[in-house]
């Protein structure tokens, strides 16, 4: 077994006297030559633990030794021997790739004689040699993460700390990051990888599962997954009733977790409970229920006690299910920036009460298309219609029909929760009793009362998501646009968020969503895959998966389909050239 790089003994970290500890009585080790995954919900203590290991914080009690050095007394020496990539992009967006590397070389004290060879090695390793003159702010999400990784590796660290490096990164770039990390492991580097993508935990040799500052599990992720054998099932055949079926199933105390999985729903039963039946979950007669192989995510959610069973009222009261006009249409949407075409004659139509996903690699034109559909970016050609209204010929009337939730938290951090709700109600034209009623309904629906007087900037991440969604639907629009709404959010919060969305879709609300979570894309009725500014595939998740099925890949995941379809289009383009 590999020797420990980090030894942690009875570690406690408290930020405010009398408040719960961020890390409490933690004892563990992190070994060389492997990836150790750090997994847990928001507020579990993952980032705090990373910063303690990096000697950026000091323990309140206990001890941490990193490469034989005490973090309390030998911090500068630790900084010289490790690499640390923070959760948020920490580089300078108005500097080029090369200028960032030079700046970090200065900060890390890299000797002049080593710089040229180090730059050449890292640029080749991250495939950024073609982009040395590009501003960091103009890089795609995946390229930004590669640059952050390069800067963290300037001094050839023995220990590399990566705090959620793949948040907001598309599946192709995520696989590239993992390829680079595995290459480091082969050289004996120890890597700690904090993640909100639970499929990534299965790539780790060992995982540390945390909650509220304590370790729930440490060991082989496959062993944790195996504990769920016989507890996971799929229900097929419910058709258009599957969202209502999922809601009914989750009300059963024996069901600890449930998610959409394409045309099926995936259910996890409490330990010792019998398999679900059509009668116990209220399934229609044509539904078939069969065992399914467990995933690490099933074990993770079960370890946290399952989905909270609190009752939630539906997030809205109007019924839009009988509208006859297509709620969202793109007709030949094109957007050019000078000589560059970011979106090229994209056409699709979304049915009422449908969840439609826009997927694509970073920089493929997905966000450009989304912004044109929201009225945030004027197309060079084509039309964007919402409920039959052209966003650029009748902008006020069209925008009144839609709600928009931005990728980044875009509310007013210095206003309280209630003040934000009141402001957005007014911005959407609500006044008097209707405005007061809308604010009260949002607070009740999203359980915001405990934080009504808290400034939005100080809310826990899960409650920020609730507030952002509640502000987007204050005026109860028939169409909702969601731009990567759960990026960086833990699985329990994501499930709660999608429970709200499913309830709205049940009333005929139409949703268009962008996401990099492929399991989240399976909530969609249909998806469009955007690549090089074109829609290269459109269909249900199951149809996209079937399109790439081969004898060598009999059961492709949606992520497999995403990558295979992009690679096939790229190979075809190269052959044509």
Short mmCIF file of N, CA and C in Angstrom, two decimals, residues 227 314 358-359 373 394 456 483:
data_model
loop_
_atom_site.label_atom_id
_atom_site.label_comp_id
_atom_site.label_asym_id
_atom_site.label_seq_id
_atom_site.Cartn_x
_atom_site.Cartn_y
_atom_site.Cartn_z
N UNK A 227 -22.66 -2.10 -1.23
CA UNK A 227 -23.58 -2.18 -0.09
C UNK A 227 -25.03 -1.99 -0.50
N UNK A 314 -46.87 22.97 -4.49
CA UNK A 314 -46.47 23.16 -5.89
C UNK A 314 -46.04 24.59 -6.12
N UNK A 358 -30.43 21.68 -23.80
CA UNK A 358 -29.37 22.05 -24.74
C UNK A 358 -28.06 21.55 -24.17
N UNK A 359 -27.42 20.61 -24.85
CA UNK A 359 -26.15 20.05 -24.42
C UNK A 359 -25.08 20.41 -25.42
N UNK A 373 -32.38 32.71 -27.35
CA UNK A 373 -33.74 32.28 -27.02
C UNK A 373 -34.30 33.04 -25.83
N UNK A 394 -41.47 41.89 -30.55
CA UNK A 394 -42.37 42.24 -29.44
C UNK A 394 -41.68 41.86 -28.13
N UNK A 456 -29.15 37.86 0.72
CA UNK A 456 -29.05 36.77 -0.26
C UNK A 456 -27.61 36.28 -0.42
N UNK A 483 -30.26 28.15 -17.03
CA UNK A 483 -28.90 28.07 -17.56
C UNK A 483 -27.99 27.41 -16.52
#
